Each structure stands twice: as C-alpha cells, then as structure tokens.
Short mmCIF file of C-alpha atoms and ligand atoms in Angstrom, two decimals:
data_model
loop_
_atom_site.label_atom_id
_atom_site.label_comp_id
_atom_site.label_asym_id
_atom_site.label_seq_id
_atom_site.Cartn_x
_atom_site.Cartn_y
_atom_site.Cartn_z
CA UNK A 4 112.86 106.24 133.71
CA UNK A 5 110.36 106.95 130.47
CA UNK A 6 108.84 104.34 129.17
CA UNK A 7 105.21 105.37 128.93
CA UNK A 8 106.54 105.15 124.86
CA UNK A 9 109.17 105.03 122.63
CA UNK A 10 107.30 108.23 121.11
CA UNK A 11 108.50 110.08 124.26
CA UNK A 12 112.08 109.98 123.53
CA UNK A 13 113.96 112.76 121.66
CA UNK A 14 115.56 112.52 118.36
CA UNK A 15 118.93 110.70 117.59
CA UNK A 16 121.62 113.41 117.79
CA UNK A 17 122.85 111.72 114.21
CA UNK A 18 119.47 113.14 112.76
CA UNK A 19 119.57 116.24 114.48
CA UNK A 20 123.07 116.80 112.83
CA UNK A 21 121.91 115.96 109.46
CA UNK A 22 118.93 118.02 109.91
CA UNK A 23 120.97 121.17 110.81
CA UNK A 24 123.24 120.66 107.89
CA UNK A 25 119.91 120.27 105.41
CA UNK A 26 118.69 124.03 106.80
CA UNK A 27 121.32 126.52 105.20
CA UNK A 28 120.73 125.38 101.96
CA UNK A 29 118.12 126.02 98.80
CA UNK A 30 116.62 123.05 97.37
CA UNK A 31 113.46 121.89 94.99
CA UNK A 32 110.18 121.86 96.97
CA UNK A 33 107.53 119.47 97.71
CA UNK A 34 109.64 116.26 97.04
CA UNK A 35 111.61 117.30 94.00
CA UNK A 36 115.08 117.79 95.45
CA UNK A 37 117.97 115.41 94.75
CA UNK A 38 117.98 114.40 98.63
CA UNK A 39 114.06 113.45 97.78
CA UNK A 40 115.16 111.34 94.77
CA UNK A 41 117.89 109.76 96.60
CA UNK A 42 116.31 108.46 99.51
CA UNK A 43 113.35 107.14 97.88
CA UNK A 44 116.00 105.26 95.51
CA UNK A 45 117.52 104.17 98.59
CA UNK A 46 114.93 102.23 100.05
CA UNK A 47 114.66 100.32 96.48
CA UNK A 48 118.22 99.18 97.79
CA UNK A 49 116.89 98.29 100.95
CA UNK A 50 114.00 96.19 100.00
CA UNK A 51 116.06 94.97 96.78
CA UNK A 52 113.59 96.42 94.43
CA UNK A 53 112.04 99.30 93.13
CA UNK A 54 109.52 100.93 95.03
CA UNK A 55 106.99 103.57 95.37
CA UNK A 56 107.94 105.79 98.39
CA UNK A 57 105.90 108.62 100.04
CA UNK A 58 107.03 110.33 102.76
CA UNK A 59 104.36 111.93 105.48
CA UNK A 60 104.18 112.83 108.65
CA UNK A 61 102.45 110.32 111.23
CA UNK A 62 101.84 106.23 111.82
CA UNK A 63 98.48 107.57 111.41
CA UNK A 64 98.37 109.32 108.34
CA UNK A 65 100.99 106.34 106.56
CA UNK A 66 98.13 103.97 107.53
CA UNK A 67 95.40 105.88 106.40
CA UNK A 68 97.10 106.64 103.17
CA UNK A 69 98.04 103.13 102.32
CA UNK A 70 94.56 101.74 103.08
CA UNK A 71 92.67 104.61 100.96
CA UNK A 72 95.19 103.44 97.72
CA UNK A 73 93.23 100.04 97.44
CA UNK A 74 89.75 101.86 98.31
CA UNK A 75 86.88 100.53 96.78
CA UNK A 76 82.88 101.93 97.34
CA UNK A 77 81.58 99.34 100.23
CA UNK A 78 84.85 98.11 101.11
CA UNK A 79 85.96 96.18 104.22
CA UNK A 80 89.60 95.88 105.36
CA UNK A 81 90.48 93.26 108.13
CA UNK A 82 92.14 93.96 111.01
CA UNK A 83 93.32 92.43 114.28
CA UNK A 84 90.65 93.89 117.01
CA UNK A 85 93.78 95.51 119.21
CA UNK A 86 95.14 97.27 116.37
CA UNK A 87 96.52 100.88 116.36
CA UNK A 88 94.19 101.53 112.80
CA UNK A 89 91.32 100.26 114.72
CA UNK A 90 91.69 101.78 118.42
CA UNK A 91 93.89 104.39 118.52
CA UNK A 92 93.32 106.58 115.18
CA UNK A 93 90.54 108.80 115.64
CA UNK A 94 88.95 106.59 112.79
CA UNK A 95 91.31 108.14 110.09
CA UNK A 96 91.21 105.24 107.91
CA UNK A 97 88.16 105.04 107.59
CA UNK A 98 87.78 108.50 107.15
CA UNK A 99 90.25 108.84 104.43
CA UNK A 100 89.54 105.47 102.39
CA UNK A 101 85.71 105.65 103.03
CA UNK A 102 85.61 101.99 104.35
CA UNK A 103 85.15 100.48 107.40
CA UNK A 104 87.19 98.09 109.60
CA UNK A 105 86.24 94.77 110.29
CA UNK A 106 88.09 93.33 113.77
CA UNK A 107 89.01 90.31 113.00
CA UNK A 108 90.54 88.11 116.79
CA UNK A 109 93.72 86.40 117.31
CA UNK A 110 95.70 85.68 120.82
CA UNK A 111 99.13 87.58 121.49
CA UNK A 112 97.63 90.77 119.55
CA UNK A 113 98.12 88.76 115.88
CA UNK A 114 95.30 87.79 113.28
CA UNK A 115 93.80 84.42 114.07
CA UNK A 116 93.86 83.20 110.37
CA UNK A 117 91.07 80.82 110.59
CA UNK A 118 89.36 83.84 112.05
CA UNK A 119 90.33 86.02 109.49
CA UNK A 120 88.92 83.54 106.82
CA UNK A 121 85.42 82.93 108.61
CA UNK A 122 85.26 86.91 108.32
CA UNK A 123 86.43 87.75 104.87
CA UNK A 124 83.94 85.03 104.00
CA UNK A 125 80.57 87.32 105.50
CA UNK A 126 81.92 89.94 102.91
CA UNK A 127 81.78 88.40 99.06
CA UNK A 128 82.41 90.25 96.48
CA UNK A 129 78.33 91.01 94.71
CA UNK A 130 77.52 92.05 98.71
CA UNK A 131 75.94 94.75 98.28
CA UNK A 132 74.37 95.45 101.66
CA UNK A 133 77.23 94.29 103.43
CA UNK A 134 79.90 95.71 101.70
CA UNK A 135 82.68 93.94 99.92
CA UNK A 136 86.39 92.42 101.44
CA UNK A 137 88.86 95.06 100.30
CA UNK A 138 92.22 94.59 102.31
CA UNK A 139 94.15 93.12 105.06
CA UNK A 140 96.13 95.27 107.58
CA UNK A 141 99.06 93.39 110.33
CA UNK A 142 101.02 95.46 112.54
CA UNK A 143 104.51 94.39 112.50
CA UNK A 144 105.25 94.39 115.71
CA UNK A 145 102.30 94.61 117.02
CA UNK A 146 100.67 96.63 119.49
CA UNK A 147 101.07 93.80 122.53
CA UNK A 148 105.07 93.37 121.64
CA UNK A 149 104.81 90.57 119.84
CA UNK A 150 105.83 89.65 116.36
CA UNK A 151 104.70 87.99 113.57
CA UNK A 152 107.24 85.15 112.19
CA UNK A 153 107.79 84.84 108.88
CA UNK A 154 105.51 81.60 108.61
CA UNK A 155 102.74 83.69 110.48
CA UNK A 156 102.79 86.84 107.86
CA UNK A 157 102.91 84.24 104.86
CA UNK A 158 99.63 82.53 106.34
CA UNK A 159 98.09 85.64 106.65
CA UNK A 160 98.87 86.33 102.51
CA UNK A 161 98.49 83.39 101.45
CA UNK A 162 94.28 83.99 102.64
CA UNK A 163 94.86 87.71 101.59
CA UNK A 164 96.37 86.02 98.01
CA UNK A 165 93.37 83.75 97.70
CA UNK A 166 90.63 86.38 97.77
CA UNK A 167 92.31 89.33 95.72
CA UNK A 168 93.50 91.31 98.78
CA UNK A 169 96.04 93.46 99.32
CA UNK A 170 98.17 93.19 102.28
CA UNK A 171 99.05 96.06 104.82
CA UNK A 172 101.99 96.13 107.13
CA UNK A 173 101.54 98.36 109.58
CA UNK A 174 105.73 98.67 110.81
CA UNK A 175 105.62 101.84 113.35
CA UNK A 176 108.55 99.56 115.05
CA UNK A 177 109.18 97.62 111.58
CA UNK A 178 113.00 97.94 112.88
CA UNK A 179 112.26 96.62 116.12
CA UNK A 180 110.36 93.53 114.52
CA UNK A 181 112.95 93.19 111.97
CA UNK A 182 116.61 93.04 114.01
CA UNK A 183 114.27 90.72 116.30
CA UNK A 184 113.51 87.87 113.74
CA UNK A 185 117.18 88.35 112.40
CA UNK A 186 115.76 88.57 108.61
CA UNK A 187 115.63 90.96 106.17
CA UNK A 188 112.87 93.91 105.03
CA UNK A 189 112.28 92.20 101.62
CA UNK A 190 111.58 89.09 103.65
CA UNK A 191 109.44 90.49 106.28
CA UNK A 192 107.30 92.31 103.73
CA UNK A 193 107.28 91.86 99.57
CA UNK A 194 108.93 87.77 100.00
CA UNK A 195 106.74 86.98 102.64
CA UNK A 196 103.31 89.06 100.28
CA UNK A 197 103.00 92.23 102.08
CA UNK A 198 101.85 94.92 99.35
CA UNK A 199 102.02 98.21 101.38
CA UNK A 200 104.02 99.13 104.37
CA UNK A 201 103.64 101.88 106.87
CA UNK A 202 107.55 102.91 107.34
CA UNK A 203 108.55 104.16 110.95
CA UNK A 204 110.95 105.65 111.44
CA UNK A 205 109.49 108.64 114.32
CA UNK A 206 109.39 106.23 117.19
CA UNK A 207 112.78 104.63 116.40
CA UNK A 208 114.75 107.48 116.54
CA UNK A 209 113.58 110.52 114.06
CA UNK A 210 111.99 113.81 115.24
CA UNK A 211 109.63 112.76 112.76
CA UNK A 212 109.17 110.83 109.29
CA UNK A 213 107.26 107.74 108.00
CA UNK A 214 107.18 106.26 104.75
CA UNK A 215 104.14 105.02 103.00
CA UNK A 216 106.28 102.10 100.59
CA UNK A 217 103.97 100.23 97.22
CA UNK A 218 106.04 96.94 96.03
CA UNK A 219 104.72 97.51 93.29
CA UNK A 220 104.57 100.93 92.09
CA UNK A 221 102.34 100.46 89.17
CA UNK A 222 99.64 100.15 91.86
CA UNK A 223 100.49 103.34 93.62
CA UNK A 224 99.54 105.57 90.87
CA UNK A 225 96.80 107.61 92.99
CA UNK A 226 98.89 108.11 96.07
CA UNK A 227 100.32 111.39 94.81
CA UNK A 228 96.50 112.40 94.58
CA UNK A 229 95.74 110.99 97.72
CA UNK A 230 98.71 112.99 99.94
CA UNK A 231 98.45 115.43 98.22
CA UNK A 232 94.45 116.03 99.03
CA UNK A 233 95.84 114.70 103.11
CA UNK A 234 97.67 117.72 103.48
CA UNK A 235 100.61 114.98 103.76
CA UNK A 236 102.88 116.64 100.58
CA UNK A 237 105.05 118.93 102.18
CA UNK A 238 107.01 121.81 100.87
CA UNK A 239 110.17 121.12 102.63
CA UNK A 240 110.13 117.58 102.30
CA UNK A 241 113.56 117.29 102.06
CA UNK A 242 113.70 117.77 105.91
CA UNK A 243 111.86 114.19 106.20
CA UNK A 244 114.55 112.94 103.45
CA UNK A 245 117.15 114.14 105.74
CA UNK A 246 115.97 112.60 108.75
CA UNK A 247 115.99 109.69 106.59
CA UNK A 248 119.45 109.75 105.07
CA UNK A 249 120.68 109.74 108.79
CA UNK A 250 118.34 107.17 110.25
CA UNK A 251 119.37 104.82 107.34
CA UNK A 252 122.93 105.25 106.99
CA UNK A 253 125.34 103.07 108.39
CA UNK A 254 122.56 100.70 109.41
CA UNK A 255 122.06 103.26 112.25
CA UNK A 256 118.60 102.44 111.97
CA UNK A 257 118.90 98.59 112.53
CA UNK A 258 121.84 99.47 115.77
CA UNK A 259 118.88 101.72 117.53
CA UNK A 260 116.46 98.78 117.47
CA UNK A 261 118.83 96.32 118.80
CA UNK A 262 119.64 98.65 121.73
CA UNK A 263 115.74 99.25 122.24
CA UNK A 264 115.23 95.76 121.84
CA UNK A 265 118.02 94.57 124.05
CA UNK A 266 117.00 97.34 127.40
CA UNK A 267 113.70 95.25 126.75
CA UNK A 268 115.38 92.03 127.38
CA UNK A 269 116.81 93.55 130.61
CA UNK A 270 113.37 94.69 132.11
CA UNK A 271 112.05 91.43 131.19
CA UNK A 272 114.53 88.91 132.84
CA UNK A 273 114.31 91.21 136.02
CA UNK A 274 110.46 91.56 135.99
CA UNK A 275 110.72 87.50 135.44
CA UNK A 276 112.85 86.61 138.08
CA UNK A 277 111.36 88.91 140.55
CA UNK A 278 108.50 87.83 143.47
CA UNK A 279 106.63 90.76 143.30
CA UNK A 280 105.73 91.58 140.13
CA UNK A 281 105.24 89.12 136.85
CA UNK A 282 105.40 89.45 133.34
CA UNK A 283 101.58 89.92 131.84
CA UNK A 284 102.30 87.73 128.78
CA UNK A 285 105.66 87.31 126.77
CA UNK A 286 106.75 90.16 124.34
CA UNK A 287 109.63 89.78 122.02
CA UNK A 288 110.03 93.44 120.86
CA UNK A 289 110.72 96.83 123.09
CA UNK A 290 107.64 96.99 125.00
CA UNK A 291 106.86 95.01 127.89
CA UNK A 292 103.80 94.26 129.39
CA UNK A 293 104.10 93.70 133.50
CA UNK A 294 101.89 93.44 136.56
CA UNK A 295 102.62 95.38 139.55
CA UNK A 296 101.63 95.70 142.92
CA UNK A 297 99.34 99.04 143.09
CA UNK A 298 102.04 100.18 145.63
CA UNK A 299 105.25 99.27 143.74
CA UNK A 300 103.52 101.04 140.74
CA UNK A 301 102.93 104.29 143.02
CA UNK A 302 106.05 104.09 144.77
CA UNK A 303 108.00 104.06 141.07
CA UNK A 304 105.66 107.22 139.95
CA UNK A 305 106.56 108.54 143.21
CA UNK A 306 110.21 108.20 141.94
CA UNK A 307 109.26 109.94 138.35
CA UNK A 308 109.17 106.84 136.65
CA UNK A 309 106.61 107.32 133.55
CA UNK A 310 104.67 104.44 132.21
CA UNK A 311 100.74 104.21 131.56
CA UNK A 312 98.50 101.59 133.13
CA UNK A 313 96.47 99.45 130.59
CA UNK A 314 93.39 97.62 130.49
CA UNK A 315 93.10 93.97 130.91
CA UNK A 316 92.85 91.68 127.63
CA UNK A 317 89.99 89.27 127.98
CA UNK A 318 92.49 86.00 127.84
CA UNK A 319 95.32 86.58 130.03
CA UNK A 320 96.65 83.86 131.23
CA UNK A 321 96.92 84.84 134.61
CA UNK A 322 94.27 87.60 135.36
CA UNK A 323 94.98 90.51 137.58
CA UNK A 324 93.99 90.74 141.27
CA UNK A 325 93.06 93.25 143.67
CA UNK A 326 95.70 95.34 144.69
CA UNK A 327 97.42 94.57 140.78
CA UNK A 328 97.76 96.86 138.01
CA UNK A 329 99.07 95.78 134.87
CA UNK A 330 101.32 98.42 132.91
CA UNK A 331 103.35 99.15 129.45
CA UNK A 332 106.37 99.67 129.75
CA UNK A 333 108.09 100.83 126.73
CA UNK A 334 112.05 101.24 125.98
CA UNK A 335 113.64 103.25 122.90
CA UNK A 336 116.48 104.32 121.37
CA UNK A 337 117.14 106.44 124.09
CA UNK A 338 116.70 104.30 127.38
CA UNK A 339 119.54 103.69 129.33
CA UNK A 340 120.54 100.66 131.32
CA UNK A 341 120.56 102.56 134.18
CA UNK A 342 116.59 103.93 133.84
CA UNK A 343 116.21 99.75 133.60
CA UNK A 344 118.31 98.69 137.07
CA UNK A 345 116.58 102.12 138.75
CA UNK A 346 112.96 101.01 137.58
CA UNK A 347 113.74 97.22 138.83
CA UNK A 348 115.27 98.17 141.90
CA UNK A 349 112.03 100.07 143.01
CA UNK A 350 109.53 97.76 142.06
CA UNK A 351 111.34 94.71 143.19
CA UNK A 352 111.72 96.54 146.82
CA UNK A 353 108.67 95.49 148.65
C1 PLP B 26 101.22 100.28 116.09
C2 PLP B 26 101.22 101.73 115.79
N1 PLP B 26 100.89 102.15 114.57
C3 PLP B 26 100.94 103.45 114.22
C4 PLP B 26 101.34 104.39 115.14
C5 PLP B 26 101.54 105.80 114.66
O1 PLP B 26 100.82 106.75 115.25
P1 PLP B 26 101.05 108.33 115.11
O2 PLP B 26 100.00 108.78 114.15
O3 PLP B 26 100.83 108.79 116.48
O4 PLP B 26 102.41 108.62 114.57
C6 PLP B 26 101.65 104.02 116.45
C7 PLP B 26 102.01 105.03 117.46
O5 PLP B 26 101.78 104.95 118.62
C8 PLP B 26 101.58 102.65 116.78
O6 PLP B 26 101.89 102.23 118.01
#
C-alpha cells in the first residue's frame, strides 16, 4: 500500500532490461552515441517536429534548466503559488536563472489567468526596480491532480503570447495528464503555445531520466552551456537514452499512465462512496487528495500503508474538522488493485 508518491515505486522491469543490455557495451560519451542521437530524433516523432532535447537527471534540475534558457538580468517568471518550482525546489530556479518567482493564484492548483494578467502587468518591461516579466511556468498535471484542458493551457499562452513570454510546461506526470485528456503531446504543448517542457519520465516508470524539450531549437542554443555548467551533461548518457528507448517504445509509456491513472479512479469511487472518509476536492490524474478520520488514517499506518498528510489549502470547499486529517494519496505504475481494495477496506472499517 505506497502511495506517499509515484517517486516511491521501482523501475519498470522493461527499463531495467534495456538498461542491462546498454551496460556490456562501448559507446561515445557525454551524449554522442547513436542511442543519444536516436532518441532525441525520436521525440521529434513524438511531438511531430524537430526538437531540441536534453536529457538530465531530476524534475528539478529540467525546470531549472528550462527557466535559466529565457533568463534575462531582473527577470520575473510567473507561477501558480502551489507549484513544485516555487515550493518544493530548494529555490533552484532561481538559483540557476538568477530570477525570481512571482506566485501568481488560481483554484484547483491552475493559474487564474485574470490573475496572471493583473501580475505580469506590475512587471513592464523599462522596470527597473521591479524587475521585468520574463516567463510563464504551468505544471501539467499539476501538483493538486488536476489538469489543465486544452482551452485552459491556450488561455494561459495566449497572455504569455501577448507580452513576449515564453511558456513553461512543467510535465513530471506529462503522461499522466496526457492519456487523461485523450490528446496528443504536440497538442498539449507546441499546438496549444507551450515553448519548453520539463519531460518525466522518473516518476512514470524510469529509475531515472527527464528531458528538458525547446520547440524551437533555434532558441535553445545556450542550453548545452547551461547543463553543461549544472553538472547535468553526463558521461554515460546513453544510460538515460536507454531508459528512454524502453519507456517510449511500444507506447509503454502512455499504457503505464493509464494503469496509474485508472488505480486512481478506483481509490476515488471508493473514497466517494464511502461514509467515513470524503474526497478533499476532485483530481483527474493519479493522485488523490482524501480526508480521513485521524483513526482510520492511524489504523491504515498501523497496517503499513504509506501516504503523507498535507496541509490544508485556504479554499476547500469543505474544510477539515477536528479529529480529520487530509492526505495524498498517490498511485503509479506499480500499484496494484489489490494495495487499492486493502487501503479502502481499512479506512472504510470504522
Ligand atoms: C510537479 C513536479 N515537478 C517536478 C518534480 C521533480 O522533482 P525531482 O527534482 O525530485 O525529480 C516533481 C517531483 O516530485 C513534481 O511533483
């Protein structure tokens, strides 16, 4: 019973299989082997056009990356105040592209764009002393388990389009999103005027490997630099290339976030349909956000059931009470239906 995250499952045994057949061999370092070269040219297949791949290691260091390629002295990027770039990254954006983050609110964990307008508006170009609008940054889906539609992302560029911005996707659990809204990754990103994307493919299934993607690669003429001086070019790289070629074959990557999706579903319609315990707000992608009686939540630690309690969002629409906790509860690749009816069956008992 893990779902504390999807970052706590293992690695797809598909991967590991590749992987082990990638170690006997000899091949060109730092990103300049023919596995390299093909699996960058395969995701110009998948997103229909060429791009400007660059594999690294972490969510944290793809974000960082993409942000510090549109860098400007006195910048300001927008983001939505629960985002992972904003709460949960040590500050490595800012650290690496030397700008700040502005928070910018929106319900269900997505950019308000009215919002986001009022606040690139405080930040003109010739300001000086308060520094300068430099980018936009979504998370895709985002870090309550919702998802931006289609219409949602294009509002959000069309503002971003309007005042020069680029547009970042932060997609940790792009697949998730993705098989979700039953479209395409040239839809959900370049179509609908995303300019970067933050690729994930750890959380979904790899040991470890992210992709750092330009739609236009005439603008990603620094990045090299920029990984490079990250610590983010690696010798073997080839081993991230393999992870890759396994994760993306077949459509193996789309299958594993339909079945982390789908064990989603399940602990939602039996957290719904339960009297003890409620569904915090609705999520659409493979984490769930539920609140628990203290004691169910104790009784299903008791039973080694890992999940992490989280803090209360100023406009839920039913708040917590005494004796309530509300919790994540995160499904993966690797969940089984049988983690799901074990979890439900304690915390329905009661
Ligand atoms: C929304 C989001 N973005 C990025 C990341 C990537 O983080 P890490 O640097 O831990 O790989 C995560 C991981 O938890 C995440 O949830």
């Amino acid at each position: 019973m893990f779902f504390a995250s999807d970052n706590w499952a293992g690695a797809h045994s598909a991967i590991n299989e590749r992987l082990m057949n990638e170690t006997t061999r000899f091949a060109a370092a730092y990103g300049n082997s023919d596995l390299d070269r093909t699996i960058e040219a395969r995701f110009n297949d998948i997103f229909e056009k060429e791009v400007a791949v660059f594999f690294v290691a972490t969510g944290t260091a793809a974000n960082s990356l993409a942000l510090a390629n549109f860098a400007k002295p006195g910048g300001v990027i927008f983001a939505h105040a629960d985002a992972h770039v904003i709460e949960d990254e040590c500050g490595a954006p800012d650290f690496f592209s030397g700008m700040r983050i502005a928070p910018v609110e929106g319900t269900a964990g997505k950019i308000d764009p009215a919002r986001l307008k009022a606040r690139i508006s405080r930040f003109p170009q010739d300001a000086v002393h308060h520094g300068r609008a430099n980018s936009i940054s979504i998370t895709q889906a985002t870090e309550v388990g919702t998802i931006y539609s289609l219409d949602e992302i294009r509002a959000i560029s069309a503002i971003a389009k309007e005042n020069g911005l680029p547009l970042h996707m932060d997609g940790a659990r792009f697949a998730n999103a993705l098989v979700k809204l039953g479209t395409t990754p040239a839809e959900m990103t370049w179509k609908s005027g995303v300019d970067a994307l933050s690729f994930g493919g750890t959380k979904n299934g790899c040991w470890c490997a992210e992709a750092v993607i330009f739609f236009d690669p005439e603008k990603a003429k620094e990045m090299p630099f920029l990984r490079k001086r990250a610590a983010q070019l690696f010798s073997k790289s080839r081993f991230i290339s393999a992870q890759f070629d396994a994760y993306l074959k077949d459509d193996l990557w789309l299958d594993l976030a339909r079945h982390a999706n789908s064990m989603a579903d399940l602990l939602r319609e039996g957290l719904a349909s339960s009297n003890s315990v409620r569904l915090a707000w609705q999520t659409e992608s493979n984490e769930v956000f539920a609140v628990l009686p203290i004691e169910r939540m104790h009784a299903a630690h008791a039973k080694g059931a890992k999940f992490y309690d989280w803090s209360e969002p100023a406009n839920m629409a039913q708040p917590v009470q005494e004796g309530e906790m509300l919790v994540r509860l995160v499904t993966s690749f690797a969940t089984e239906r049988k983690d799901v009816e074990d979890f439900l069956e304690i915390v329905q008992a009661g």
